[in-house]
Coordinates of C-alpha atoms in Angstrom, one line a residue:
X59 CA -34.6 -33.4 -36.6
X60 CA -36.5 -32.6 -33.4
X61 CA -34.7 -35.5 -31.4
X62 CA -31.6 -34.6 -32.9
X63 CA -32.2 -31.0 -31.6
X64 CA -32.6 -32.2 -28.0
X65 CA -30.0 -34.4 -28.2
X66 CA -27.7 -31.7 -29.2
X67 CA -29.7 -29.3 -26.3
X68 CA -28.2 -31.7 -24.0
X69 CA -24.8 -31.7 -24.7
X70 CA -21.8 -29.7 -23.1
X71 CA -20.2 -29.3 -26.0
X72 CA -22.8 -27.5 -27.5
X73 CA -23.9 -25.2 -24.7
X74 CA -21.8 -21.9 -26.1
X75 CA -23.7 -23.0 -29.5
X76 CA -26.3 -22.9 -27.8
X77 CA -26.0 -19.9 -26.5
X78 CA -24.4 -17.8 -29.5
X79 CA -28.2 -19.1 -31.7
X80 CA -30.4 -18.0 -28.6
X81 CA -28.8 -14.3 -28.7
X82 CA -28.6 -14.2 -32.5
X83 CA -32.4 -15.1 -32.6
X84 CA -33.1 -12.5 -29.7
X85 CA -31.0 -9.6 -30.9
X86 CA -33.1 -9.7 -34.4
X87 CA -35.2 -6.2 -33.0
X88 CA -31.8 -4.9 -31.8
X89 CA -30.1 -5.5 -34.8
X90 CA -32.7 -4.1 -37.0
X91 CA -32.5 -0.6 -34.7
X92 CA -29.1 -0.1 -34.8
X93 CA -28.8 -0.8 -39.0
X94 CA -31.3 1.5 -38.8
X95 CA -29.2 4.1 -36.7
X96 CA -25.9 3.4 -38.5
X97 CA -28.0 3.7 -42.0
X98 CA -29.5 6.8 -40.9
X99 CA -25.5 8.2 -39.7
X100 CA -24.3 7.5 -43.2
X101 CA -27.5 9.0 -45.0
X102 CA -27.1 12.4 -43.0
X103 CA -22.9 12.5 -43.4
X104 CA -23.3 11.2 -47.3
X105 CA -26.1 13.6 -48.5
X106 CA -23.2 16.5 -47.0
X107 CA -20.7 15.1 -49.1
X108 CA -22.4 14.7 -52.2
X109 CA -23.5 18.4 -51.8
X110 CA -19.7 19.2 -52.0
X111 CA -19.0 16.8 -55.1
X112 CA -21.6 17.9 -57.3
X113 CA -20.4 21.6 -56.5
X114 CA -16.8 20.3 -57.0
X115 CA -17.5 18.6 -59.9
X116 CA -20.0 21.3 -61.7
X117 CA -17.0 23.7 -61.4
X118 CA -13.8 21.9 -62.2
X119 CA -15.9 19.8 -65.1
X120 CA -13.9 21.3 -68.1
X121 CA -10.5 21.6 -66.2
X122 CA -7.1 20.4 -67.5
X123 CA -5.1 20.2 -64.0
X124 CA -4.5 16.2 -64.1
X125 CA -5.2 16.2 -59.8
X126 CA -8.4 17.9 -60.4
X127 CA -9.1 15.5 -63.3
X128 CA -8.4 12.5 -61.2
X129 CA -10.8 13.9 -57.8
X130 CA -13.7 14.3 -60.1
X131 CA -13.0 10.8 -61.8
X132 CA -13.5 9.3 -58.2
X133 CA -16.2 11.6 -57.1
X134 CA -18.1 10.5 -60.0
X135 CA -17.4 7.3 -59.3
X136 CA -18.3 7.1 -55.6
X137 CA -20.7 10.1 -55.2
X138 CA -22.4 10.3 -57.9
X139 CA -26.1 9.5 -56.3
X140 CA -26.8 9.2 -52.7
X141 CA -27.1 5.4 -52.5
X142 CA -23.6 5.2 -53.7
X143 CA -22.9 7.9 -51.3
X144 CA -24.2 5.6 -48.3
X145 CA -22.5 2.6 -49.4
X146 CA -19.1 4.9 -49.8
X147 CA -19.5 5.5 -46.5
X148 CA -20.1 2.1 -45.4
X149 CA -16.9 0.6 -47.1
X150 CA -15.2 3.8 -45.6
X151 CA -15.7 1.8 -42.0
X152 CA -15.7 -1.8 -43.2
X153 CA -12.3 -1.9 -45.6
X154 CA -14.1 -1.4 -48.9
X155 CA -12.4 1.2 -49.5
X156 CA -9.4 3.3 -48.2
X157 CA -10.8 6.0 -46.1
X158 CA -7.8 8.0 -46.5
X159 CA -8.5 8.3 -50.3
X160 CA -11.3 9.8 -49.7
X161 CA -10.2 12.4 -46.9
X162 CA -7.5 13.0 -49.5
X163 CA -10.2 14.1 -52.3
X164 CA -12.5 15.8 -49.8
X165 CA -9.7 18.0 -48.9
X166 CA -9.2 19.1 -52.2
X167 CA -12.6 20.2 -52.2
X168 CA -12.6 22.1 -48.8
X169 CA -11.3 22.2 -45.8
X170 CA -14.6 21.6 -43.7
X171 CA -15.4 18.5 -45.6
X172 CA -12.3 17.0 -44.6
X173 CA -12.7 17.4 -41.1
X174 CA -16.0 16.2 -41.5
X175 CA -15.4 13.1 -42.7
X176 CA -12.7 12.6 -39.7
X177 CA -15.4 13.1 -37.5
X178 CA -17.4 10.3 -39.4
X179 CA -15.0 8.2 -39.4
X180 CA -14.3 8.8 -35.2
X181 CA -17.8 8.6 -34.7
X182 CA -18.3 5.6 -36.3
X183 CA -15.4 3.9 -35.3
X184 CA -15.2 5.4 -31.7
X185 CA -19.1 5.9 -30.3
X186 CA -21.6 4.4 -32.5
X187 CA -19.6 0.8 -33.7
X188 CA -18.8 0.0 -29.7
X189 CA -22.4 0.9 -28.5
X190 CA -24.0 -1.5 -30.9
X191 CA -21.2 -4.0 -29.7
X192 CA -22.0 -3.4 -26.3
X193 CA -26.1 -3.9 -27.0
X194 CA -25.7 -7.2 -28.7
X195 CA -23.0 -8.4 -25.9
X196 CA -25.4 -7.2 -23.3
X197 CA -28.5 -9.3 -25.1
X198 CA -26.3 -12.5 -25.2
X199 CA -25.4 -12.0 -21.3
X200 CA -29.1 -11.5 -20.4
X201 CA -30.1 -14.0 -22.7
X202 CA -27.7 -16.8 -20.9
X203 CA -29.1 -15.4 -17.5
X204 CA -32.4 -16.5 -18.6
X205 CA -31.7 -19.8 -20.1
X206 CA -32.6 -22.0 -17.0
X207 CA -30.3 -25.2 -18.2
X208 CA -26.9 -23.0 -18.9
X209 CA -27.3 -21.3 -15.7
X210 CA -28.0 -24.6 -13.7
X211 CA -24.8 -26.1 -15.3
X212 CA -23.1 -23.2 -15.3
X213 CA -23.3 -22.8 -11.4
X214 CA -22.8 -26.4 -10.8
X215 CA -19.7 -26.5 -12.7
X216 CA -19.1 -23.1 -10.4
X217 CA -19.8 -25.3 -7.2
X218 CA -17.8 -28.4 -8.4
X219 CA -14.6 -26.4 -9.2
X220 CA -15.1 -24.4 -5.5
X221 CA -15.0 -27.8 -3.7
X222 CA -12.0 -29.1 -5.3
X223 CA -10.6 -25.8 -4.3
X224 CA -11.4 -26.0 -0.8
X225 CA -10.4 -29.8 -0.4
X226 CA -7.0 -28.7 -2.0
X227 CA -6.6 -25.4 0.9
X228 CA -7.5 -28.0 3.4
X229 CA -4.7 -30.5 2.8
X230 CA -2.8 -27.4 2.8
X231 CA -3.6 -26.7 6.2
X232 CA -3.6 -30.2 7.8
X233 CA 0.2 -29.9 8.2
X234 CA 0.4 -33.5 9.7
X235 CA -1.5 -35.1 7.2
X236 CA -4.1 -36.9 9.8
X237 CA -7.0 -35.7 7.8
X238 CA -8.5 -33.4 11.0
X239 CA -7.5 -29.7 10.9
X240 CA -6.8 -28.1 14.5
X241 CA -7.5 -24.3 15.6
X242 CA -3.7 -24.0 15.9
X243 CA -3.0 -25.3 12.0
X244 CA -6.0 -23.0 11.0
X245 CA -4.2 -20.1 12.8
X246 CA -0.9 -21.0 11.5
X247 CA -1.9 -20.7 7.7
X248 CA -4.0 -17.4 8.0
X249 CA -0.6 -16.1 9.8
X250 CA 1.6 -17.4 7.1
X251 CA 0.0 -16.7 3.9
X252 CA -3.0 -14.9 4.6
X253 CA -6.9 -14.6 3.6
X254 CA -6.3 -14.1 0.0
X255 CA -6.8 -17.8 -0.2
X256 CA -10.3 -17.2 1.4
X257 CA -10.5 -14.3 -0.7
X258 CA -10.5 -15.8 -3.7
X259 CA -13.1 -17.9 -2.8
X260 CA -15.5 -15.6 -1.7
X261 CA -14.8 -16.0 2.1
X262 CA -14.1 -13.0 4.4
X263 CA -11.6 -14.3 7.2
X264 CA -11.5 -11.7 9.6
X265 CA -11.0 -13.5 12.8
X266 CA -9.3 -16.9 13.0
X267 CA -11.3 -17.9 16.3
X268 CA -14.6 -16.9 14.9
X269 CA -14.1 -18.6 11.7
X270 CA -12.8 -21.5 13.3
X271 CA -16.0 -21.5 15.7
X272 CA -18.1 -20.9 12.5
X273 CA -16.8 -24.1 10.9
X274 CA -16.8 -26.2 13.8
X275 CA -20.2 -27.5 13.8
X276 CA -20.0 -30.7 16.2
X277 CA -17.9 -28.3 18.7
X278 CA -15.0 -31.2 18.4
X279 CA -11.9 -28.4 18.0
X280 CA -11.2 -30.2 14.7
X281 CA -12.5 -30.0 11.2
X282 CA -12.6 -33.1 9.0
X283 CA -12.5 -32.4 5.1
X284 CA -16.2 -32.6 4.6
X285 CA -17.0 -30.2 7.7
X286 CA -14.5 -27.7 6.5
X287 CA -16.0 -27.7 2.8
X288 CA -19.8 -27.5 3.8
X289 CA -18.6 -24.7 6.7
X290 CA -16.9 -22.9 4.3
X291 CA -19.7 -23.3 1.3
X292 CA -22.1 -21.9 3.8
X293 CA -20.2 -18.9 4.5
X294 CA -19.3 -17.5 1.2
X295 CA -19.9 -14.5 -0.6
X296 CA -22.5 -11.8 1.3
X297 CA -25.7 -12.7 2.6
X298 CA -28.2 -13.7 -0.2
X299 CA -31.9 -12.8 0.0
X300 CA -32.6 -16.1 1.2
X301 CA -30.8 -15.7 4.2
X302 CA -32.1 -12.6 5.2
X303 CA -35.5 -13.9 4.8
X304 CA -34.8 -16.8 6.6
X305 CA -33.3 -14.6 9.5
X306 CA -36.5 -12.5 9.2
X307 CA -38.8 -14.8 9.1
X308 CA -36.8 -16.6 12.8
X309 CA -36.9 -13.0 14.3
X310 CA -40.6 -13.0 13.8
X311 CA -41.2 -16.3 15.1
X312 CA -39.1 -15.3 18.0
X313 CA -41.0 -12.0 18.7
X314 CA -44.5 -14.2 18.2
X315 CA -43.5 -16.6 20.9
X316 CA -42.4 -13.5 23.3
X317 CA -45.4 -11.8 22.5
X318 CA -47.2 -14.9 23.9
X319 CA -45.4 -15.6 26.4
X320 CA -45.4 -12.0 27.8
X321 CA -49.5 -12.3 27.0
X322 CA -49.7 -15.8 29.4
X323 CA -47.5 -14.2 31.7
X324 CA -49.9 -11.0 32.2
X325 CA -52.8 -13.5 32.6
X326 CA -51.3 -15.0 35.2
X327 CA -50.3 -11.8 37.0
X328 CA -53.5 -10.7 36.5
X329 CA -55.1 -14.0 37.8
X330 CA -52.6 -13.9 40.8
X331 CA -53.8 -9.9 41.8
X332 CA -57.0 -11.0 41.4
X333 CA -56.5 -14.0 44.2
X334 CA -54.2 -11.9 46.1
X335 CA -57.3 -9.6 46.2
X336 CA -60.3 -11.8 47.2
X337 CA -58.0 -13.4 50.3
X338 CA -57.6 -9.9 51.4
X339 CA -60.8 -9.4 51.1
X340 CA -61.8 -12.6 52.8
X341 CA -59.5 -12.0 55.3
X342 CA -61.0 -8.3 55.9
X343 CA -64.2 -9.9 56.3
X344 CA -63.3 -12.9 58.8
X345 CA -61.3 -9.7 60.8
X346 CA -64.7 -7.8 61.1
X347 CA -66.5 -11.0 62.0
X348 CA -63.9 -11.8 64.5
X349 CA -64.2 -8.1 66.0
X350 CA -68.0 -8.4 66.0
X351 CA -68.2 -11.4 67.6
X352 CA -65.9 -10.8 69.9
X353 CA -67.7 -7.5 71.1
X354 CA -71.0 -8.9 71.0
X355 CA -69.1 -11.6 74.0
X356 CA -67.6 -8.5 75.8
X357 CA -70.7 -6.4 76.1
X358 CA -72.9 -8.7 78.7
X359 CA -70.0 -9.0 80.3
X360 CA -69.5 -5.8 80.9
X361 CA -72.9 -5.0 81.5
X362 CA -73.1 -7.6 84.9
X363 CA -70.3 -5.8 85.9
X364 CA -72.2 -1.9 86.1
X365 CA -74.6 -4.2 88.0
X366 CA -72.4 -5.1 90.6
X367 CA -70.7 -1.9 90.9
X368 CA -71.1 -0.5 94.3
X369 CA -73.0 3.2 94.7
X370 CA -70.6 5.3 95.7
X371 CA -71.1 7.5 99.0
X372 CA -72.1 11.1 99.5
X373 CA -69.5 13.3 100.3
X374 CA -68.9 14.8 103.6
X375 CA -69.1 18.4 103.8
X376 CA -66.4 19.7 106.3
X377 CA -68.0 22.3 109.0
X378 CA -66.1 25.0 110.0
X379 CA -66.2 25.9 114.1
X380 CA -65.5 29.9 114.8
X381 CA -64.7 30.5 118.3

């Protein structure tokens, strides 16, 4: 039974199956809630109306009228306890039984109990039937999301159908027919029937040359059939989370090698002031010794020549003759 199972797991053919027993065996705590809600709906609305019959019936019990007669015969039949109540109500919204016969009898026994029941019946019908639709349509959804083999073949049948799609727009485009699709055929087609094409596919064409440039991975000017597929695979839909990690994680590598090469090239700056420094320095200190030297030649020098200065001579004082 087991083998047979897998066997049967395997299968295409079996896959929705497959799927309809996985939600039907997940929904059990969903299903028991909402029979629980609906159950608790009809209790509330049927307890009401069995108020009204046993009123209706404890009054009208010895009357003659043949219409009076005939709504306490189906009162009594169908409200006489508050089970039987309940499951009134529940053919009232499954086809058991013709809600109109009873909207007919609970008019006769008041107004407000008509209209009541009219609500039930909206209520049921309207709100509280569709949500409990929508909660077991929304289990089976999530519970094909999860299943790891329907998804897998799901997308890949997804994939396989998107490739035959684009190999069929690309013959469209090669005009010629020489199996290599030119910027000027791309252009042509987007100017004569559009992006919806692309569109549908889950490719925003905005730009003819960008795209173009986009899908032209060799830089050739031409797109064979297996270049324009994988170009045009790579660009659909919006950017998944894979891609913005992948961008992320490039921008980081980018800024790391910056950051090192902005840290090498400080070093070396650094390194370079630092030499730039010690030749000034050494060339402030061969200037001094050059001056020093040089002045230590100069002052002997200078020295022989106070020796061999002549002493200047008195000065002659000018005399003065009066007559």
């Amino acid at each position: 039974i087991f083998r047979t199972l897998r066997v049967v797991r395997t299968v295409p053919l079996f896959v929705k199956l497959r799927t309809m027993i996985n939600a039907v065996a997940n929904s059990v705590f969903s299903l028991m809630w909402a029979l629980s809600l609906v159950v608790f709906t009809m209790l509330m609305f049927s307890a009401v109306f069995l108020q009204g019959a046993t009123v209706y019936i404890t009054r009208n019990l010895q009357s003659t009228d043949p219409m009076v007669h005939e709504n306490v015969a189906f009162l009594d039949e169908f409200f006489h306890s508050l089970p039987m109540g309940v499951l009134t109500m529940f053919m009232a919204i499954t086809g058991g039984v013709n809600w109109w016969e009873a909207e007919r009898v609970l008019l006769d026994i008041g107004l407000q109990y008509g209209v009541l029941f009219l609500f039930y019946i909206a209520v049921m019908f309207l709100a509280l039937l569709n949500i409990v639709t929508g909660i077991f349509v929304n289990d089976a959804v999530e519970i094909s999301q999860m299943d790891r083999d329907i998804v897998m073949r799901f997308e890949q049948d997804k994939k396989k159908q998107c490739v035959q799609c684009l190999r069929t727009l690309f013959h469209e485009i090669d005009f010629n027919g020489n199996g290599v699709v030119t910027f000027d055929e791309f252009k042509a087609h987007l100017v004569q029937n559009g992006p919806g094409i692309f569109s549908y596919l889950g490719l925003e064409v905005w730009d003819a040359f960008h795209v173009f440039e986009a899908l032209d991975a060799d830089g050739s000017r031409q797109l064979d059939v297996d270049e324009f597929v994988d170009g045009c695979m790579q660009l659909r839909g919006q950017a998944k989370t894979i891609d913005m990690v992948t961008l992320m994680r490039e921008s980081k590598r980018m800024m790391n090698h910056m950051s090192r090469a902005n840290r090498q090239t400080c070093t070396k700056i650094e390194g370079l002031n630092s030499l730039l420094k010690t030749i000034m320095r050494m060339d402030r200190t061969t200037s001094i010794r050059t001056e020093q030297s040089s002045a230590e030649h100069y002052s002997p020098m200078m020295e022989q020549a106070d020796r061999d200065e002549p002493v200047p001579a008195a000065p002659v004082k000018e005399i003065d003759f009066e007559i």
